[in-house]
Coordinates of C-alpha atoms and ligand atoms in Angstrom, one line a residue:
Chain A
M1 CA 26.0 47.1 -10.5
M2 CA 27.0 43.8 -12.1
A3 CA 23.7 43.6 -13.9
E4 CA 23.7 40.6 -16.3
K5 CA 24.4 41.7 -19.7
G6 CA 22.1 40.4 -22.4
L7 CA 21.8 36.9 -20.9
V8 CA 19.3 35.6 -23.8
G9 CA 19.5 37.1 -27.0
G10 CA 21.3 39.8 -28.9
L11 CA 25.0 39.3 -27.9
R12 CA 25.9 36.8 -31.0
A13 CA 28.9 38.0 -32.5
R14 CA 29.0 41.0 -30.6
P15 CA 32.2 41.5 -28.6
I16 CA 32.1 42.8 -25.2
R17 CA 34.4 44.5 -23.1
A18 CA 36.4 42.2 -21.0
T19 CA 39.2 43.8 -19.6
S20 CA 41.3 47.0 -20.8
S21 CA 43.6 44.2 -23.1
T22 CA 40.9 41.8 -24.0
W23 CA 37.7 41.2 -25.9
I24 CA 35.7 38.1 -25.5
T25 CA 33.0 37.1 -27.8
T26 CA 30.2 34.8 -26.9
G27 CA 30.7 32.4 -29.7
N28 CA 33.2 29.8 -30.0
V29 CA 35.9 32.1 -30.6
G30 CA 37.0 32.1 -27.1
Y31 CA 39.6 34.6 -25.8
G32 CA 41.8 37.1 -27.5
Q33 CA 45.8 37.5 -26.2
G34 CA 46.9 38.0 -23.0
H35 CA 44.9 35.9 -20.7
G36 CA 47.0 32.8 -19.5
S37 CA 45.9 33.7 -15.8
A38 CA 42.4 32.3 -16.1
N39 CA 44.0 28.8 -17.0
E40 CA 44.3 28.5 -13.6
T41 CA 40.9 28.6 -11.9
S42 CA 40.7 24.8 -11.8
D43 CA 41.8 23.0 -8.9
E44 CA 42.8 26.1 -6.5
R45 CA 40.0 27.4 -4.8
G46 CA 40.4 31.5 -4.9
G47 CA 43.5 30.8 -6.7
D48 CA 41.8 33.0 -9.3
Q49 CA 41.2 36.0 -7.2
L50 CA 44.2 37.7 -8.1
S51 CA 43.6 37.6 -12.0
D52 CA 40.6 40.1 -13.4
Q53 CA 38.6 37.1 -14.2
I54 CA 36.8 34.2 -12.5
T55 CA 34.5 31.6 -13.3
L56 CA 31.0 31.7 -12.2
V57 CA 31.8 28.0 -11.3
D58 CA 34.5 25.9 -10.4
Y59 CA 34.0 23.3 -13.4
L60 CA 34.3 26.2 -16.1
E61 CA 37.8 26.7 -17.4
L62 CA 38.6 29.7 -19.4
G63 CA 42.0 30.4 -21.6
D64 CA 42.0 29.9 -25.6
D65 CA 39.7 27.3 -25.6
P66 CA 36.7 27.6 -22.7
H67 CA 35.3 24.4 -21.6
L68 CA 33.5 22.5 -18.7
V69 CA 35.3 20.0 -16.5
A70 CA 34.4 17.4 -14.3
N71 CA 35.3 14.8 -11.7
E72 CA 35.5 11.5 -13.2
C73 CA 35.5 8.7 -10.8
R74 CA 38.7 6.3 -11.8
A75 CA 36.8 3.3 -10.9
C76 CA 33.8 3.1 -12.6
G77 CA 33.7 6.4 -15.1
A78 CA 31.0 8.5 -13.4
R79 CA 31.2 12.2 -13.8
F80 CA 30.4 14.9 -11.3
F81 CA 30.7 18.6 -11.9
D82 CA 30.8 19.2 -8.1
R83 CA 33.0 18.0 -5.3
R84 CA 32.0 14.5 -3.9
N85 CA 33.3 13.0 -0.9
A86 CA 32.8 9.7 -3.0
C87 CA 31.5 8.3 -6.1
A88 CA 27.4 8.3 -6.2
S89 CA 27.8 5.4 -8.5
C90 CA 30.1 3.0 -6.8
G91 CA 31.3 4.5 -3.5
K92 CA 35.1 4.8 -4.6
T93 CA 36.8 8.1 -3.9
E94 CA 39.4 8.5 -6.4
F95 CA 38.8 11.2 -9.1
K96 CA 40.3 12.9 -12.2
R97 CA 39.6 15.6 -14.0
V98 CA 38.2 15.4 -17.0
R99 CA 37.5 17.6 -20.0
I100 CA 33.8 18.1 -21.3
A101 CA 33.0 18.2 -25.1
G102 CA 32.0 21.6 -26.0
D103 CA 29.4 20.5 -28.8
G104 CA 26.2 18.9 -27.8
E105 CA 22.8 18.0 -28.5
V106 CA 19.3 19.8 -26.9
R107 CA 18.1 16.4 -25.2
A108 CA 15.4 18.6 -22.9
F109 CA 14.4 21.9 -22.5
T110 CA 12.0 24.6 -20.9
I111 CA 11.4 28.1 -21.4
V112 CA 11.1 29.7 -17.8
S113 CA 8.8 32.8 -17.6
F114 CA 8.2 32.5 -13.8
A115 CA 11.3 32.6 -11.6
A116 CA 12.4 33.6 -8.1
P117 CA 12.8 37.2 -7.9
G118 CA 16.2 38.5 -9.2
V119 CA 15.9 36.2 -12.1
P120 CA 15.6 37.8 -15.6
V121 CA 12.8 36.0 -17.5
P122 CA 12.2 34.7 -20.1
F123 CA 15.3 32.2 -20.2
V124 CA 15.8 28.7 -21.8
A125 CA 16.8 26.2 -19.6
A126 CA 18.6 23.2 -20.8
L127 CA 19.6 19.7 -20.4
V128 CA 22.7 19.3 -23.0
D129 CA 23.9 16.0 -24.3
C130 CA 27.8 16.7 -24.6
D131 CA 29.1 13.4 -26.3
G132 CA 27.8 11.1 -23.4
T133 CA 28.1 13.5 -20.3
S134 CA 24.7 15.4 -19.3
V135 CA 25.4 19.4 -18.9
R136 CA 22.8 21.7 -17.4
A137 CA 22.7 25.3 -18.9
N138 CA 21.1 28.2 -20.2
L139 CA 20.7 28.3 -24.2
I140 CA 21.8 31.4 -24.7
N141 CA 22.1 33.7 -28.4
V142 CA 18.7 32.4 -29.3
E143 CA 15.4 33.7 -28.7
A144 CA 13.4 32.3 -25.8
D145 CA 10.4 31.0 -27.7
P146 CA 9.2 27.4 -28.9
D147 CA 9.9 28.5 -32.6
H148 CA 13.7 29.0 -32.1
V149 CA 14.5 26.3 -29.8
S150 CA 14.0 22.6 -30.3
L151 CA 14.5 18.9 -29.2
G152 CA 17.7 17.7 -30.6
M153 CA 19.0 20.9 -31.6
K154 CA 23.2 20.9 -32.0
V155 CA 24.3 23.3 -29.8
R156 CA 28.4 24.5 -28.3
L157 CA 29.6 26.1 -25.4
A158 CA 29.8 29.6 -25.1
T159 CA 30.9 32.1 -22.5
Y160 CA 29.5 35.5 -21.2
S161 CA 30.1 38.4 -19.0
L162 CA 28.1 38.5 -15.3
G163 CA 30.1 41.8 -15.1
E164 CA 32.6 43.3 -12.6
D165 CA 32.6 42.9 -8.6
S166 CA 33.8 45.9 -6.8
N167 CA 37.5 44.7 -7.5
G168 CA 37.2 45.1 -11.0
T169 CA 37.3 41.3 -11.4
E170 CA 34.7 39.8 -14.2
A171 CA 32.5 36.9 -13.5
I172 CA 32.5 34.8 -16.7
G173 CA 29.4 32.4 -17.2
F174 CA 28.8 29.8 -19.8
G175 CA 25.6 28.6 -21.7
F176 CA 25.0 26.8 -25.1
E177 CA 24.2 28.6 -28.3
P178 CA 23.1 26.9 -31.8
Q179 CA 25.7 25.6 -33.9
E180 CA 23.8 26.8 -36.6
A181 CA 23.6 30.7 -36.8
H182 CA 20.4 32.3 -36.9
D183 CA 19.9 35.4 -38.6
N184 CA 18.5 37.0 -35.5
G185 CA 17.7 40.2 -37.8
K186 CA 21.7 40.2 -38.2
Chain B
M1 CA -5.9 -17.2 10.9
A2 CA -4.4 -14.0 11.1
N3 CA -1.5 -12.8 8.7
D4 CA 0.7 -10.4 8.2
D5 CA -1.7 -8.4 6.0
I6 CA -1.9 -4.7 6.6
W7 CA -5.0 -2.8 6.5
I8 CA -6.7 0.9 6.0
L9 CA -9.4 0.9 9.1
G10 CA -10.4 4.9 8.8
I11 CA -9.3 7.3 6.5
H12 CA -10.4 11.1 6.3
M13 CA -9.3 14.1 4.3
T14 CA -10.4 17.5 4.7
K15 CA -11.8 20.0 2.0
F16 CA -8.3 21.3 0.1
G17 CA -8.5 24.8 -0.7
K18 CA -8.4 27.9 1.4
H19 CA -8.8 27.4 5.1
P20 CA -7.7 31.0 6.7
D21 CA -9.5 30.3 9.8
L22 CA -7.8 27.2 10.6
D23 CA -4.2 26.6 11.8
V24 CA -2.0 23.7 10.3
V25 CA -2.6 21.7 13.8
D26 CA -6.6 22.3 13.5
L27 CA -6.4 20.8 9.6
A28 CA -4.3 17.8 11.0
A29 CA -6.6 17.4 13.9
E30 CA -9.8 17.5 11.5
A31 CA -8.2 14.8 9.7
A32 CA -6.7 12.7 12.3
M33 CA -9.8 13.0 14.3
G34 CA -11.8 12.1 10.8
A35 CA -10.0 9.2 10.4
L36 CA -10.2 7.4 13.9
D37 CA -13.8 8.3 13.6
D38 CA -14.2 6.8 10.3
G39 CA -12.4 3.7 11.5
G40 CA -14.7 3.4 14.9
V41 CA -11.8 3.7 16.9
G42 CA -10.4 6.4 19.5
I43 CA -6.6 8.2 19.9
K44 CA -6.4 5.7 23.1
D45 CA -6.4 2.7 20.8
M46 CA -3.5 4.2 18.7
G47 CA 0.2 2.7 19.3
V48 CA 2.0 5.0 17.0
L49 CA 1.7 8.2 15.5
A50 CA 3.5 9.4 12.2
A51 CA 3.2 12.8 11.1
G52 CA 4.2 15.2 8.3
C53 CA 4.5 18.6 7.7
L54 CA 6.9 20.0 5.4
M55 CA 7.0 23.6 5.2
M56 CA 7.3 23.3 9.6
A57 CA 9.6 20.1 9.5
S58 CA 11.4 20.8 12.3
A59 CA 8.4 22.1 14.6
G60 CA 7.2 18.3 15.9
I61 CA 3.7 18.4 14.4
G62 CA 3.0 15.4 15.6
Q63 CA 3.5 16.3 19.2
Q64 CA 1.6 19.4 18.7
L65 CA -1.1 17.2 17.5
Q66 CA -1.1 15.4 20.4
K67 CA -1.8 18.1 22.4
Q68 CA -5.1 18.9 20.6
I69 CA -6.4 15.3 20.4
G70 CA -4.7 13.4 23.1
Q71 CA -1.2 13.0 24.6
T72 CA -1.1 9.3 25.3
G73 CA 2.9 8.6 25.6
I74 CA 2.9 6.7 22.0
P75 CA 6.1 6.8 19.9
V76 CA 5.8 10.0 17.6
Y77 CA 7.8 10.1 14.5
N78 CA 7.8 13.3 12.9
V79 CA 8.6 12.5 9.1
A80 CA 9.9 14.8 6.4
N81 CA 10.4 13.4 2.7
A82 CA 9.5 16.3 0.1
C83 CA 6.4 15.7 -1.5
A84 CA 6.7 11.9 -0.7
T85 CA 6.3 12.9 3.3
G86 CA 2.5 11.7 3.4
A87 CA 3.8 8.2 2.2
T88 CA 6.2 8.4 4.2
A89 CA 4.1 8.9 7.3
L90 CA 1.9 6.0 6.1
R91 CA 4.7 3.6 5.6
T92 CA 6.3 4.2 8.7
V93 CA 2.8 3.4 10.8
I94 CA 2.7 0.3 8.4
M95 CA 6.0 -0.8 9.3
A96 CA 5.6 -0.4 12.8
V97 CA 2.1 -2.3 12.7
R98 CA 3.8 -4.9 10.4
A99 CA 7.0 -5.4 12.8
G100 CA 4.5 -6.0 15.6
E101 CA 5.3 -3.0 17.9
C102 CA 1.4 -2.1 18.3
D103 CA -1.8 -3.2 16.4
M104 CA -2.8 0.4 15.1
G105 CA -1.3 3.3 14.4
L106 CA -2.3 6.8 13.1
A107 CA -0.6 8.7 9.9
V108 CA -1.2 12.2 9.5
G109 CA -0.2 14.8 6.5
V110 CA -1.0 18.7 6.6
E111 CA 0.0 21.7 4.9
K112 CA -1.0 25.3 4.6
L113 CA 0.1 26.6 1.4
S114 CA -2.6 28.9 0.0
G115 CA -1.1 32.3 -0.9
A116 CA 2.4 30.5 -1.1
G117 CA 2.8 31.6 -4.7
L118 CA 4.2 29.1 -7.5
L119 CA 6.1 26.0 -5.9
S120 CA 8.7 27.5 -7.9
G121 CA 11.8 26.4 -5.6
G122 CA 14.9 28.1 -6.6
S123 CA 16.2 31.5 -5.0
R124 CA 18.2 34.3 -6.2
K125 CA 20.1 36.0 -3.6
S126 CA 21.6 39.4 -4.9
D127 CA 24.9 38.9 -5.8
D128 CA 27.7 39.7 -3.5
D129 CA 29.9 42.7 -3.6
T130 CA 33.0 40.7 -4.5
W131 CA 33.0 37.3 -6.4
T132 CA 33.9 34.6 -3.9
R133 CA 33.4 31.1 -4.5
H134 CA 31.0 29.1 -2.2
G135 CA 29.4 25.8 -2.0
R136 CA 30.3 22.4 -4.1
Y137 CA 30.3 23.8 -7.3
G138 CA 32.4 26.8 -6.2
A139 CA 29.6 29.2 -7.5
V140 CA 30.7 33.0 -7.5
A141 CA 27.2 33.8 -7.5
P142 CA 23.9 32.4 -7.5
V143 CA 23.2 29.9 -10.3
D144 CA 19.2 29.5 -10.7
G145 CA 18.7 31.1 -13.9
R146 CA 22.3 31.4 -15.0
I147 CA 23.0 27.6 -15.2
G148 CA 19.5 26.5 -15.9
T149 CA 16.5 26.4 -13.6
E150 CA 16.0 25.4 -10.2
T151 CA 12.1 26.1 -10.4
M152 CA 9.9 22.9 -9.9
P153 CA 7.7 23.8 -13.3
G154 CA 10.9 24.0 -15.0
V155 CA 12.4 20.9 -14.0
F156 CA 9.0 18.8 -14.3
A157 CA 8.7 20.8 -18.0
Q158 CA 12.3 19.3 -18.9
I159 CA 11.4 15.5 -17.5
G160 CA 8.4 15.6 -19.6
M161 CA 10.2 17.3 -22.9
E162 CA 13.1 14.7 -22.3
Y163 CA 10.4 11.7 -22.8
G164 CA 9.3 13.6 -25.7
H165 CA 13.0 13.7 -27.3
K166 CA 13.5 10.0 -26.4
Y167 CA 10.1 8.8 -27.5
G168 CA 8.5 11.2 -29.9
G169 CA 4.8 12.3 -30.2
T170 CA 4.9 15.2 -27.4
S171 CA 3.7 19.0 -28.1
F172 CA 2.6 21.6 -25.8
E173 CA -1.0 20.5 -26.8
L174 CA -0.5 17.1 -25.9
F175 CA 0.5 17.9 -22.5
A176 CA -2.2 20.6 -22.0
R177 CA -4.6 17.8 -22.7
I178 CA -3.6 15.8 -20.1
S179 CA -4.3 19.0 -17.7
E180 CA -7.9 19.2 -19.4
K181 CA -8.6 15.6 -18.3
N182 CA -7.6 16.2 -14.8
H183 CA -9.4 19.6 -14.6
S184 CA -12.6 17.9 -16.0
H185 CA -12.1 15.0 -13.4
S186 CA -12.2 17.5 -10.6
T187 CA -15.7 18.8 -11.5
L188 CA -17.0 15.5 -9.6
N189 CA -14.9 16.1 -6.7
P190 CA -16.2 18.4 -4.1
L191 CA -13.0 18.0 -1.8
A192 CA -11.3 19.6 -4.7
S193 CA -9.3 23.2 -4.5
Y194 CA -10.5 23.8 -8.0
S195 CA -13.4 22.0 -9.7
K196 CA -14.0 23.9 -12.9
A197 CA -13.6 22.2 -16.0
M198 CA -11.1 23.9 -18.2
S199 CA -11.1 24.2 -22.1
L200 CA -7.5 23.4 -24.0
E201 CA -7.7 26.7 -25.4
Q202 CA -8.2 28.5 -21.5
I203 CA -5.2 25.9 -20.5
M204 CA -2.8 26.8 -23.5
G205 CA -3.8 30.4 -23.1
D206 CA -3.3 30.9 -19.4
M207 CA -0.3 32.3 -17.9
M208 CA 3.0 30.5 -19.2
I209 CA 4.7 29.5 -16.0
A210 CA 7.4 27.2 -17.7
Y211 CA 6.9 26.1 -21.3
P212 CA 5.0 24.0 -21.8
N213 CA 3.8 24.2 -18.3
T214 CA 1.2 27.1 -18.0
R215 CA -0.6 27.8 -14.8
P216 CA -3.2 25.5 -14.8
M217 CA -1.0 22.7 -15.6
C218 CA 1.1 23.3 -12.4
S219 CA -0.1 21.6 -9.0
A220 CA -2.4 24.1 -7.0
N221 CA -1.2 25.3 -3.7
C222 CA -3.4 24.9 -1.1
D223 CA -4.4 24.1 2.6
G224 CA -5.3 20.7 3.4
A225 CA -4.7 17.7 5.6
A226 CA -5.7 13.8 5.3
A227 CA -5.2 10.9 7.8
A228 CA -5.1 7.3 8.1
V229 CA -5.8 4.8 10.4
I230 CA -3.6 1.4 10.1
V231 CA -4.5 -1.9 11.9
S232 CA -3.2 -5.6 11.8
D233 CA -4.9 -8.4 10.4
A234 CA -4.9 -9.9 13.7
K235 CA -6.8 -6.9 15.6
L236 CA -9.0 -6.6 12.3
R237 CA -10.5 -9.8 13.2
T238 CA -11.6 -8.7 16.7
L239 CA -13.3 -5.9 15.3
D240 CA -17.2 -5.4 14.4
P241 CA -18.3 -6.9 10.6
D242 CA -19.1 -3.2 9.8
Q243 CA -15.3 -2.1 10.4
R244 CA -13.9 -5.3 8.8
R245 CA -16.1 -4.7 5.8
R246 CA -15.2 -0.7 5.1
A247 CA -11.2 -1.8 5.6
V248 CA -9.3 -1.5 2.6
K249 CA -6.1 -3.8 2.3
V250 CA -2.9 -2.3 1.8
S251 CA -1.3 -4.9 -0.8
A252 CA 1.7 -2.8 -1.5
S253 CA 3.8 -0.5 0.4
V254 CA 7.0 0.7 -1.3
L255 CA 9.4 3.5 -0.7
T256 CA 12.4 4.5 -2.9
S257 CA 14.8 6.7 -3.6
D258 CA 16.7 7.7 -6.7
P259 CA 19.5 5.5 -7.6
W260 CA 22.5 6.9 -9.4
E261 CA 21.9 7.6 -13.3
E262 CA 24.6 9.2 -15.7
S263 CA 22.3 12.8 -16.0
C264 CA 20.7 12.9 -12.3
Q265 CA 23.4 15.5 -11.4
V266 CA 22.0 17.8 -13.8
L267 CA 17.8 16.5 -13.9
P268 CA 16.6 14.9 -10.9
D269 CA 15.5 11.4 -12.2
V270 CA 11.9 10.9 -11.3
N271 CA 11.8 7.9 -13.5
T272 CA 14.1 5.2 -12.2
L273 CA 12.8 5.2 -8.8
T274 CA 9.4 5.2 -9.8
R275 CA 9.8 2.2 -11.8
N276 CA 11.6 0.7 -9.3
A277 CA 9.1 1.2 -6.6
A278 CA 6.1 -0.2 -9.2
K279 CA 8.2 -3.0 -9.7
L280 CA 8.5 -3.7 -6.0
A281 CA 4.7 -2.9 -5.3
Y282 CA 3.5 -5.4 -8.3
E283 CA 5.4 -7.6 -6.8
Q284 CA 4.6 -7.1 -2.9
A285 CA 0.6 -7.3 -4.1
G286 CA 0.7 -10.2 -6.5
V287 CA -1.2 -7.9 -9.1
G288 CA 0.0 -6.5 -12.3
P289 CA -0.8 -2.9 -13.8
E290 CA -3.2 -4.5 -16.0
D291 CA -5.5 -5.5 -12.7
L292 CA -5.5 -1.9 -11.6
D293 CA -9.1 -0.1 -11.6
L294 CA -7.7 3.2 -11.0
V295 CA -4.5 5.2 -10.6
E296 CA -3.7 8.3 -8.7
L297 CA -0.3 9.3 -9.9
H298 CA 1.8 12.4 -9.0
D299 CA 0.7 14.7 -11.6
C300 CA 2.6 17.7 -9.8
F301 CA 2.7 19.0 -13.5
A302 CA 1.1 18.0 -16.6
T303 CA 4.3 17.0 -18.0
A304 CA 5.1 14.7 -15.2
E305 CA 2.0 12.7 -15.6
L306 CA 3.0 11.5 -18.8
V307 CA 6.0 9.9 -17.8
H308 CA 4.5 8.1 -15.0
Y309 CA 2.0 6.6 -17.4
D310 CA 5.4 4.8 -18.4
N311 CA 7.3 4.5 -15.1
L312 CA 4.2 2.4 -13.6
M313 CA 4.2 0.3 -16.5
L314 CA 0.5 1.4 -17.4
C315 CA 1.5 1.4 -21.0
P316 CA 4.6 -0.5 -22.9
V317 CA 7.8 1.6 -22.8
G318 CA 8.0 4.4 -24.9
G319 CA 4.1 4.0 -25.4
A320 CA 2.9 7.2 -22.8
V321 CA 1.6 9.6 -25.6
D322 CA -0.4 6.4 -27.6
F323 CA -1.5 5.4 -24.0
F324 CA -3.2 9.1 -23.5
E325 CA -4.2 9.6 -26.8
S326 CA -6.5 6.4 -26.8
G327 CA -8.5 8.0 -23.9
A328 CA -7.6 5.3 -21.7
T329 CA -6.7 7.4 -18.7
W330 CA -10.0 9.5 -18.8
R331 CA -12.1 8.1 -16.1
D332 CA -14.3 6.4 -18.6
G333 CA -11.3 4.8 -20.0
S334 CA -9.8 1.2 -19.6
K335 CA -7.2 2.8 -16.7
P336 CA -8.6 5.8 -15.1
V337 CA -6.0 8.2 -13.7
N338 CA -6.4 11.1 -11.7
V339 CA -10.0 10.8 -11.4
S340 CA -9.9 13.0 -8.2
G341 CA -8.7 15.9 -10.5
G342 CA -4.8 15.3 -9.5
L343 CA -2.8 17.7 -8.1
E344 CA -3.5 20.1 -10.9
S345 CA -6.7 20.7 -9.7
K346 CA -7.7 18.8 -6.3
G347 CA -4.4 20.4 -5.1
H348 CA -1.3 19.6 -3.4
P349 CA -0.9 20.7 0.2
I350 CA 2.6 18.6 0.4
A351 CA 2.7 16.5 3.2
A352 CA -1.2 15.5 2.7
T353 CA -0.9 14.6 -0.7
G354 CA 0.5 10.9 -0.2
I355 CA -2.3 10.3 2.0
A356 CA -5.2 12.0 0.2
N357 CA -4.3 10.0 -2.6
V358 CA -4.7 6.8 -0.9
W359 CA -8.1 8.1 0.4
E360 CA -9.2 8.8 -2.8
V361 CA -8.3 5.0 -4.1
A362 CA -9.8 3.5 -0.5
H363 CA -13.0 5.5 -1.1
H364 CA -13.4 4.0 -4.4
L365 CA -12.7 0.8 -3.5
R366 CA -15.6 0.9 -0.7
G367 CA -17.8 1.9 -3.2
E368 CA -18.4 5.4 -1.1
A369 CA -17.1 7.6 -4.1
G370 CA -20.2 9.3 -5.1
D371 CA -20.6 10.8 -8.3
R372 CA -17.0 9.9 -9.2
Q373 CA -17.2 6.5 -8.3
I374 CA -15.2 3.9 -10.8
E375 CA -17.8 1.3 -10.6
G376 CA -16.8 -2.1 -9.2
A377 CA -13.2 -1.0 -8.5
T378 CA -11.4 -3.7 -6.6
V379 CA -7.4 -2.7 -7.1
G380 CA -6.0 0.6 -7.0
L381 CA -2.3 2.4 -7.0
A382 CA -1.5 5.7 -5.3
H383 CA 1.5 7.2 -6.5
V384 CA 3.7 10.1 -5.4
I385 CA 7.1 11.8 -6.0
G386 CA 9.3 14.0 -3.9
L387 CA 12.4 15.6 -5.4
G388 CA 15.4 14.7 -4.1
S389 CA 14.2 12.1 -5.0
A390 CA 11.5 9.8 -2.9
C391 CA 9.1 7.6 -4.4
G392 CA 5.8 6.2 -2.5
I393 CA 3.7 3.7 -4.0
H394 CA 0.5 1.9 -2.0
I395 CA -1.8 -0.7 -3.9
L396 CA -4.5 -1.1 -2.3
E397 CA -7.6 -3.7 -2.3
K398 CA -10.9 -4.0 -1.7
A399 CA -11.8 -6.6 1.4
A400 CA -13.0 -9.8 0.2
G401 CA -16.6 -10.4 0.8
Ligands
ZN1 ZN1 32.4 5.5 -9.4

């Protein structure tokens, strides 16, 4: 159970079943109707356990317009996707949650062909510059080969399903997909 | 008159490769006794021992070694600092000697890694039965492979690609040619794990690990150990002329960690801490990159070697591709880099690496490097990076006269 659904390639514009009442596309369309509850994933650990979706990580927020969020140091502006005891840049302790731009540019990538057991390969791992904030993610909805991925490529945030757990809760992950549609045999 | 100079009195590395009949302590003992012998001293002359074995970081490798070569009661520092563990052990002894706690000490790094598979890092436990948040990212499932990669070949591939994006000029072939150089160099090193030349076609056609790094462009897992005896200037002056003649001066010993940079939370920054360490090292030694006759740098992957040309200031900022294309880093070039064959062919028994690269440089400075001797070498630099991150740099100089 909970096998990954088409992490690399093949998902573009193909709606995948999210819950009985909604559909997710992996493009920038985001969600259909009826998913207010997923908005509350942000601050409370476990607060989203009662909804039928959960984000792969705390810093992904769903809703009408899925996006990433970061903890930004109020003193120096450094941004962190994880919880920090104090700012690694300046040592201050006050943070605010900020939204990260969904459009970005690939600053570095690799195509991983050899990974730990259980990790499907090949996949494209990348460093994406989202309007000045660096984000680590897979590139999705693109062929995992050097002919289809390039440095400087414009990409945008996209979500996908990791599958449902034994309670029927669906986990939603994220990646970045090319802004310019490839034909991909479509 | 004695000064606060620090010297390498004796140094030794084992053959890197497969040692199925030797355990970790055997290897450490071979290196340690070899270094003592090379320096013409014994274990009872040592005032401090620093030892590292990253895969057995909590096992007290230093004390285990003492049981085999001499339990003299001296302070032992068991150190762990990722791939900079060996350099950290060496620097620990240098600090103790410089602080005047003793006049001689022994640093040892050892690892048994053959058969360990690729140094991939990353791990994927199977998903839980229910999505439950864990850790500082609140992840409901393992993220390696889902949110980028945690594998070393993949991380360092991106580090090389990022350099290419910033300055241009990189390609799969360019990185493969760096590997071709190191494999070619290794043919002259009898202690290397792999000492076969590889053609560009062979390298590019080999198994892809993480584009653009194929298997021969990755550091080779192997067994090995290296050790060094450090001595104060005052003590060295009391030793025999032959010991003094072969002593190699440690002109700089630097260790840095990674300062915060915007993108370091998503891709380790191996650049800033290396550049910082290099600046400090050149300052301490009173030499510049133009003075270096050879450099052993941390080519854990071919993509890493390129960025360190720049980080060590062997070339102008942004000029690493042109620098390599000029042929400078081949053994007959103006700035030979990794004439040992580097980690890609000599091998990378993690904790041994940061002393083995010092052994290589010292060997040339003593004029004892045989077929691969860089003629007339008087100054050299040894560099290691451990992800996490730690950077160790040692600059070594031939004894005057
Ligand atoms: Zn701050």
